[in-house]
XYZ file of C-alpha atoms in Angstrom:
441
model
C 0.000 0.000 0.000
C 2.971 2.266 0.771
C 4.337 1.709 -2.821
C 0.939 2.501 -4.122
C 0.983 6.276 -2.309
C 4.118 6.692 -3.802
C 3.221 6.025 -6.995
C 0.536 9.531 -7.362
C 2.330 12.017 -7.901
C 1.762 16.064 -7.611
C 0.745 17.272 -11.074
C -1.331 19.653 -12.533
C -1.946 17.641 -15.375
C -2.794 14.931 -13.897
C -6.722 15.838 -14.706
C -6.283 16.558 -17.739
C -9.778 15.862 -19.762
C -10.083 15.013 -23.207
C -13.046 15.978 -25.422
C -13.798 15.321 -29.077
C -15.934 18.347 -30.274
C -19.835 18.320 -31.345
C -20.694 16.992 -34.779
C -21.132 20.061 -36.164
C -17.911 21.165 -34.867
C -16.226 18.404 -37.304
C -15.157 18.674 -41.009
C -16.929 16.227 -42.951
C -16.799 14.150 -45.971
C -13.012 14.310 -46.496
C -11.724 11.599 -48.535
C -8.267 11.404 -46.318
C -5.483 10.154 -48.051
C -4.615 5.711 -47.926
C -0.881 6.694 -48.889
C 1.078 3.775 -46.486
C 3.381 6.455 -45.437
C 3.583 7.060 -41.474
C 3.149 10.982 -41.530
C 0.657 12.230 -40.203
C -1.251 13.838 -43.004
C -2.896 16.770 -41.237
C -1.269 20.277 -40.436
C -2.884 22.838 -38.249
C -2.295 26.190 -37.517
C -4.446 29.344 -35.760
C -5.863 30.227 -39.234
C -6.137 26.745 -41.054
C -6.664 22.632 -41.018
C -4.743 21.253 -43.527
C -5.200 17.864 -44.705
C -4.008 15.235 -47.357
C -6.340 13.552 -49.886
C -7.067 11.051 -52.035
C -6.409 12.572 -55.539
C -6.569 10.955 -58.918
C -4.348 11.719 -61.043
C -1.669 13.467 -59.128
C -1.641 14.511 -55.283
C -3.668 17.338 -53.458
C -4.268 18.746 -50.100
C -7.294 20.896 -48.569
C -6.645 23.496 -46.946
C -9.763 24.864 -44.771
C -10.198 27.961 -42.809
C -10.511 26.629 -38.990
C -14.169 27.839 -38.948
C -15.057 25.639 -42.042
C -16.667 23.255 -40.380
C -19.656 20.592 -41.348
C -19.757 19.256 -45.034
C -17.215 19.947 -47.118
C -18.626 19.768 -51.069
C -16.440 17.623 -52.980
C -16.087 20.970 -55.425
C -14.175 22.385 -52.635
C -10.948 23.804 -54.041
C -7.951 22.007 -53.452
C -3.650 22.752 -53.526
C -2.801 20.561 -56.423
C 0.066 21.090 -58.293
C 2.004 18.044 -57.405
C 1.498 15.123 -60.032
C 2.715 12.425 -57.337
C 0.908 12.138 -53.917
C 1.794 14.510 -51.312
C 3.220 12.584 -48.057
C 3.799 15.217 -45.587
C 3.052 18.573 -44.984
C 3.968 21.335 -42.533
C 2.985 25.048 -41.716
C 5.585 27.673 -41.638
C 6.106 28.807 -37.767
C 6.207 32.162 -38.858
C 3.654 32.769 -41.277
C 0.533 31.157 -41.066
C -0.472 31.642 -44.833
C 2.206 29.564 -46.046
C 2.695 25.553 -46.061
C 5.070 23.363 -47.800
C 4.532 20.182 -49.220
C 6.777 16.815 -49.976
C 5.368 14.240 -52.710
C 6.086 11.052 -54.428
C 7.243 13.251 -57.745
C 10.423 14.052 -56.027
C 10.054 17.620 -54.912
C 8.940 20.178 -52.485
C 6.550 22.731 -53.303
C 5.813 25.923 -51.199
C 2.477 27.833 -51.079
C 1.055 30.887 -50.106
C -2.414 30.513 -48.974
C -4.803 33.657 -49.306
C -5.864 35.116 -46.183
C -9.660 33.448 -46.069
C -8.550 30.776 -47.845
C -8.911 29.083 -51.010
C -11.645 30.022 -53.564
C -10.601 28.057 -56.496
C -7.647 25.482 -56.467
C -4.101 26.362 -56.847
C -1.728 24.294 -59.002
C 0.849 27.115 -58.972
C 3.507 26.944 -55.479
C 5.221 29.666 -55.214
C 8.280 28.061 -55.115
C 9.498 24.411 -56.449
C 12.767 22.879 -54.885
C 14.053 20.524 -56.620
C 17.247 18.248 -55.705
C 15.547 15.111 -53.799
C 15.897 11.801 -56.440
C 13.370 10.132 -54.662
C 9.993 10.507 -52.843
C 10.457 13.321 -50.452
C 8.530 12.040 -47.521
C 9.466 14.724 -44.282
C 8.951 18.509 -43.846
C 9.806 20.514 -41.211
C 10.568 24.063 -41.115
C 13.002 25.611 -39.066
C 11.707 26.634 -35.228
C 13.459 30.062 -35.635
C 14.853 31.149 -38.698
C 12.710 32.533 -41.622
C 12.381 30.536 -44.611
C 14.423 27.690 -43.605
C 13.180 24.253 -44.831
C 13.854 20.851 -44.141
C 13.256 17.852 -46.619
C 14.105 14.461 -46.316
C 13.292 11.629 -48.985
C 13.607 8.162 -49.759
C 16.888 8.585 -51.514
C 18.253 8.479 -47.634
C 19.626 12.248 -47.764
C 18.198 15.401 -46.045
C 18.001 18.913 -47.829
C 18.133 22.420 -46.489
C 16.567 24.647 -47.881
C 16.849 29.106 -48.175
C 13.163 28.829 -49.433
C 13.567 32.399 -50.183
C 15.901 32.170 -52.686
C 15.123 28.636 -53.536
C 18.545 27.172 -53.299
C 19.397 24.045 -51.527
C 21.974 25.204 -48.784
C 23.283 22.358 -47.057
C 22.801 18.345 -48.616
C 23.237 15.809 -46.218
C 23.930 12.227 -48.189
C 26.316 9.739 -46.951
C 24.790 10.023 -43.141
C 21.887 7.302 -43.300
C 22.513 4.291 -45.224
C 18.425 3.465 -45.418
C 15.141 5.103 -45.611
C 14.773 8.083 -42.674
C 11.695 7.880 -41.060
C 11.652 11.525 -39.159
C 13.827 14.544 -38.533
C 13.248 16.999 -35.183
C 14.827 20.194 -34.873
C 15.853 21.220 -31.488
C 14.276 24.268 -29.651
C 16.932 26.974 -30.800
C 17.204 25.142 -34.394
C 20.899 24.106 -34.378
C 20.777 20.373 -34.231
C 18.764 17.791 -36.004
C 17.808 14.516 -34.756
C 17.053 11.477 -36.734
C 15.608 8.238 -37.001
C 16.434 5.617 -39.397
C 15.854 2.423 -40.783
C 19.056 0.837 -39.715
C 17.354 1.127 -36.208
C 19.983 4.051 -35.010
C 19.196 7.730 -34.093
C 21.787 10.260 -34.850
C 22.063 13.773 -33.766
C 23.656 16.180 -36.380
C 24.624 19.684 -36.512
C 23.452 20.516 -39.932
C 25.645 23.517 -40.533
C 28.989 21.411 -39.945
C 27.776 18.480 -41.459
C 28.741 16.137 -38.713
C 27.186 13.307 -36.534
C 27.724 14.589 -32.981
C 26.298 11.307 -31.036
C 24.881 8.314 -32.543
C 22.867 5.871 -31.386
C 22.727 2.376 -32.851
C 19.495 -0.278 -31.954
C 17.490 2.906 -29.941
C 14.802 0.092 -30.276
C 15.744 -3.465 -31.236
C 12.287 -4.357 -33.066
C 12.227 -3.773 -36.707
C 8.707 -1.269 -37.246
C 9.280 2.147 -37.399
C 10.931 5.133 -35.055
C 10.233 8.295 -33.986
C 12.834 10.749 -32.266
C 12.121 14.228 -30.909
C 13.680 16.895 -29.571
C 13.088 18.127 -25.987
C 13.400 21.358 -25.122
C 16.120 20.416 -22.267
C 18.295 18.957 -25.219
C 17.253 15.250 -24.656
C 15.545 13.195 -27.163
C 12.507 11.053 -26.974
C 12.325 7.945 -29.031
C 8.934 5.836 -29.127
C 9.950 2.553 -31.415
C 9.471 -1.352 -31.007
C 11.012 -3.925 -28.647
C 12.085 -7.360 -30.356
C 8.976 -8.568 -28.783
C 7.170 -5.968 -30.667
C 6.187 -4.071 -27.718
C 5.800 -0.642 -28.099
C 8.148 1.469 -26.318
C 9.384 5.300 -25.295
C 12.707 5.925 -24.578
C 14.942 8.794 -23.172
C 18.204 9.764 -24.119
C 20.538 12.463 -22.822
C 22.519 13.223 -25.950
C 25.917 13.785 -24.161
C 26.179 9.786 -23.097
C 23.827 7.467 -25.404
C 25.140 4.396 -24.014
C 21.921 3.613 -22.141
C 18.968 5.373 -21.774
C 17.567 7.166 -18.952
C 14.299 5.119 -18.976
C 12.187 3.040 -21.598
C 8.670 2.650 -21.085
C 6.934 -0.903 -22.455
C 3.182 0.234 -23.833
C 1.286 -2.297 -25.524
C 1.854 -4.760 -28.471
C -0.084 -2.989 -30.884
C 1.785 -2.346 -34.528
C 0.956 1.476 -35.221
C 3.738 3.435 -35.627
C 3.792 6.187 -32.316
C 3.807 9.336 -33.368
C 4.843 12.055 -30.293
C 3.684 15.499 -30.340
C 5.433 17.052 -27.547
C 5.230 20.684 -25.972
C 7.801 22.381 -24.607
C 5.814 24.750 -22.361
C 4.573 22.254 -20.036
C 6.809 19.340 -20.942
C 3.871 16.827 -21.930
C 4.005 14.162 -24.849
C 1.431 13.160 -26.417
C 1.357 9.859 -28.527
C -1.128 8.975 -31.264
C -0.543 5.072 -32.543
C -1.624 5.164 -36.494
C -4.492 2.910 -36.496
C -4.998 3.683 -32.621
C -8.209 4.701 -31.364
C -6.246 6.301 -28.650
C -3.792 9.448 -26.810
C -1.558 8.516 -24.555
C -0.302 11.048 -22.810
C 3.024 11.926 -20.235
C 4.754 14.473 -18.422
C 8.512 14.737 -18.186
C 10.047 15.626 -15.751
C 13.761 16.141 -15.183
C 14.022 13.729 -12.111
C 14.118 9.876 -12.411
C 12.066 7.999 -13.322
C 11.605 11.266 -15.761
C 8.872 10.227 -17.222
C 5.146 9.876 -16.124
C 2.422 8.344 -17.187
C -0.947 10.851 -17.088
C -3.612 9.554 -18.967
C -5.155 7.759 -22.033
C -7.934 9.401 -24.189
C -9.835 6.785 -25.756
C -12.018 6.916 -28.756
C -14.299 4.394 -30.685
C -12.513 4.540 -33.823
C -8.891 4.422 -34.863
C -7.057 7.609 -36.334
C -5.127 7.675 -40.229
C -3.561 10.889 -38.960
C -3.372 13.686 -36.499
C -3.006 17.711 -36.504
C -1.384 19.510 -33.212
C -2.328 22.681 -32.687
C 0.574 25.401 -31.914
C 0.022 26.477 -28.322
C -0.704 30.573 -30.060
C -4.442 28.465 -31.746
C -5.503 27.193 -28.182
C -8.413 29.086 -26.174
C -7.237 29.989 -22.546
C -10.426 30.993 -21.136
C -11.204 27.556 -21.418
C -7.987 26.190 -20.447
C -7.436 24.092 -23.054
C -3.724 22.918 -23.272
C -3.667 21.190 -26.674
C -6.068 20.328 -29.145
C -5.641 17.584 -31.797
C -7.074 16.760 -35.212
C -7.863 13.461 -35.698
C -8.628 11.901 -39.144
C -10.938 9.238 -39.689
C -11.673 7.864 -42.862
C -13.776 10.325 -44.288
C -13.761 13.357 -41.707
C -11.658 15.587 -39.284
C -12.436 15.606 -35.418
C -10.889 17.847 -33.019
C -9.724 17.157 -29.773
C -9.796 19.185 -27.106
C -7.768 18.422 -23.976
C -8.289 21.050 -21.009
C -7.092 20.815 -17.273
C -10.075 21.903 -15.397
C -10.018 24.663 -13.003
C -13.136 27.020 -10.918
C -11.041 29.950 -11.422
C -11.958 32.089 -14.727
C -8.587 34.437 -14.552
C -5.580 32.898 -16.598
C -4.223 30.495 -15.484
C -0.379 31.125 -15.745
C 0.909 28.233 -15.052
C -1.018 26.358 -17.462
C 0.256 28.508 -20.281
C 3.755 30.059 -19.612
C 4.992 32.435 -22.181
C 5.293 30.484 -25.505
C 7.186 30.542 -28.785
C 5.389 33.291 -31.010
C 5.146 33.646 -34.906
C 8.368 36.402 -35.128
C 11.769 35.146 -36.238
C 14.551 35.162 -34.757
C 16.561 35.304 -37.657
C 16.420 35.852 -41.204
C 18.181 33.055 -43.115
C 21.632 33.940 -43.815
C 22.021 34.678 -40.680
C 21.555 30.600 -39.536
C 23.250 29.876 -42.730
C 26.339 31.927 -41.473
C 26.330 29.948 -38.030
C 24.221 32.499 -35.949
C 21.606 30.889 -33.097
C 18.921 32.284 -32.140
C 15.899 30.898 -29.127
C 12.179 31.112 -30.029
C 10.948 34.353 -29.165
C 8.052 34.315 -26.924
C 5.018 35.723 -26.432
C 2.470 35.727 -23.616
C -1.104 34.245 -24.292
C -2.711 36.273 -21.270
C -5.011 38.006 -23.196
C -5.527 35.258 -25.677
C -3.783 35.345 -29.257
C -3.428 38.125 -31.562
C -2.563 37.283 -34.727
C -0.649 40.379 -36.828
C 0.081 41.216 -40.635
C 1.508 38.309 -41.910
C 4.218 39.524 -45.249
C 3.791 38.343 -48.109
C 6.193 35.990 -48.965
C 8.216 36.118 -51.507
C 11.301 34.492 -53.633
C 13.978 35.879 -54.994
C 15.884 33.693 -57.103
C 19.768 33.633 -57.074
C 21.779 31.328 -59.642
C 21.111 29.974 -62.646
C 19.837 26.690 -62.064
C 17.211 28.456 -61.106
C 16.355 29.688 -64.435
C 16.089 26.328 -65.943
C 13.854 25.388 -62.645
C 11.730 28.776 -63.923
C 11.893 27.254 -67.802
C 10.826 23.846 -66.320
C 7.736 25.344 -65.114
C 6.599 27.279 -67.743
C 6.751 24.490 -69.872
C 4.485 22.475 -67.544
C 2.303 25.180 -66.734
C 0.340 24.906 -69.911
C -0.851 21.297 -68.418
C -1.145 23.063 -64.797
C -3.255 25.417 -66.676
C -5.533 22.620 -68.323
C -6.001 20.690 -64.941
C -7.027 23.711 -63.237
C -9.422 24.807 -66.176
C -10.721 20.962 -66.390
C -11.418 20.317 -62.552
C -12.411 16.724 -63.131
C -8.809 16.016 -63.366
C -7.968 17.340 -60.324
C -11.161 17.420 -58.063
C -11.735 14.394 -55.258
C -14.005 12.114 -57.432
């Protein structure tokens, strides 16, 4: 009995309650994407829900204005200018109109989104990059810097990308000698870590070029990894035991040896996929094909991490959105919220921590990373740092102007990129004038 006192522990998260939102709170009649590719197919942002589709003939996206809920027509315009499916997508940090996009066809394709959304569909990015030889299957933009991208493809090399001149800055090729299945940034942007594969995580600082700690077998069962980033500078792993258990690991990057602790979940084969936030240093894990979120708080004393809670729902998930801590309400104090797709729709989840009190609650919400830069682009390029810069939600969110974005191209490759495109553009032109080609049929 002693053992089980010690066992609850003081947290304010401990209550946290999960809630899928009314019906008519949903977006319906989606045909979500059946790509087998473990991304997870949804992007969210304060503005927009963006999600991967079923296409014929190519590979789309919606992109719908958060309040957009209910039916959506199958007219409903689309961001289709890739002709291979897209596999993941991302929102830029620091401009909430734009979103890039990796596909089958090889390349990465950038977009600016009009402020209220789309009205007709747009087969026109505002930027291709191309330099992947294979399926680019990971996005992520850089936490701090403007206009830094991150691709990584099936060709086992990551790209890095100064999307506003379109070049590829840094290539990354002889580093993983098999498929990559994700890529975190840390908080301030100057590592990467990776998963892999050949079963090991590596950490690498980008700029250099260099492995700085490696970890081979993070997870001795063969299904797919996940590492992150946390913002203390260790890295969670969730991965498979050679039993096929599902497990989350720790790892404090200076000594990989061992790790600090490994969790054992379940035996269920869905890849985890952690959404973590740095604020109040939960995780939350979504299992493709789960019907569940687990969730845990870290803490920085063993056994460091801590069980909370499961959310359970009736049906399984094909992907998840994670709202940026800026999109959450705080009057309600609602700590994340999550976009769950099903077959055919889009749920959000709401998890809150409940509380009498109507003031804000600081301690739920601590000042959090905000929409500015830190730096402009060269500046990383050149070997500069820079920390998110924060903002405080006490009065709630207020989004400003976001610039319009813009490239300016440099060398000429590019010109042969721009010559590429206009000679496509005539059949760009013809899909988007003939929307059976392109629609959701």
């Amino acid at each position: 009995m002693s053992n089980m006192r010690r066992v609850v522990r003081q947290s304010k998260f401990r209550h946290v309650f999960g809630q899928a939102v009314k019906n008519d709170q949903c977006y319906d009649d989606i045909r979500v994407s059946r790509v087998t590719w473990d991304s997870s197919f949804c992007a969210v942002n304060p503005k927009f829900v963006a999600i991967i589709i079923e296409a014929s003939g190519g590979g789309a996206f919606l992109v719908l204005p958060l309040h957009k809920s209910g039916r959506i027509d199958k007219s409903y315009p689309t961001v289709c200018g890739h002709t291979g499916p897209v596999l993941d997508i991302d929102w830029c940090p620091h401009n909430d109109q734009v979103i890039a996009s990796g596909s089958e066809d090889c390349t990465v394709m950038v977009w600016q989104i009009p402020e209220n959304g789309l009205v007709s569909s747009m087969s026109e990015p505002v930027v291709v990059l191309e330099g992947h030889s294979k399926r680019v299957g990971i996005i992520t933009w850089h936490p701090t810097a403007r206009n830094v991208l991150l691709s990584a493809g099936c060709d086992n090399q990551i790209i890095i990308w100064n999307v506003g001149t379109g070049e590829a800055m840094i290539s990354l090729e002889d580093m993983h000698p098999d498929v990559i299945y994700n890529v975190s940034w840390n908080r301030n942007g100057s590592l990467i870590c990776t998963s892999c594969k050949d079963k090991a995580i590596r950490v690498i600082d980008p700029r250099k070029e260099t492995i700085v700690a490696e970890k081979e077998k993070a997870h001795e069962g063969a299904r797919p990894m996940r590492a992150i980033f946390l913002s203390d500078g260790n890295i969670l792993t969730t991965g498979f035991s050679r039993m096929s258990e599902r497990q989350l690991a720790l790892w404090n990057t200076q000594n990989m040896e061992e790790p600090m602790t490994v969790n054992e979940m379940d035996t269920s084969n869905g890849v985890l996929l952690p959404f973590y936030d740095p604020d109040t240093n939960v995780v939350y894990l979504c299992g493709k094909g789960d019907s569940s979120i687990r969730y845990f708080e870290i803490t920085d004393e063993a056994p460091y991490v801590h069980f909370l809670n499961t959310f359970v729902t009736k049906e399984p998930q094909r992907g998840m959105g994670y709202m940026p801590k800026r999109g959450l309400d705080v009057n309600k104090c609602e700590i994340a919220r999550f976009y769950k797709l099903h077959e055919r729709k889009c749920e959000p989840i709401v998890m809150t921590v409940p509380r009498k009190s109507d003031l804000f609650q600081d301690d739920l919400y601590p000042d959090t990373a905000g929409p500015d830069p830190a730096l402009e682009a060269e500046e990383w390029f050149e070997g500069k740092n820079g920390d998110p810069i924060l903002i405080s939600l006490k009065n709630g969110y207020v989004p400003g102007k976001n610039r319009e974005f813009k490239v300016v191209k440099k060398n000429i490759l590019d010109s042969k990129v721009n010559k590429n495109a206009e000679n496509s553009s005539p059949a760009n032109k013809s899909a988007s004038s003939t929307p059976s080609i392109v629609s959701i049929v």
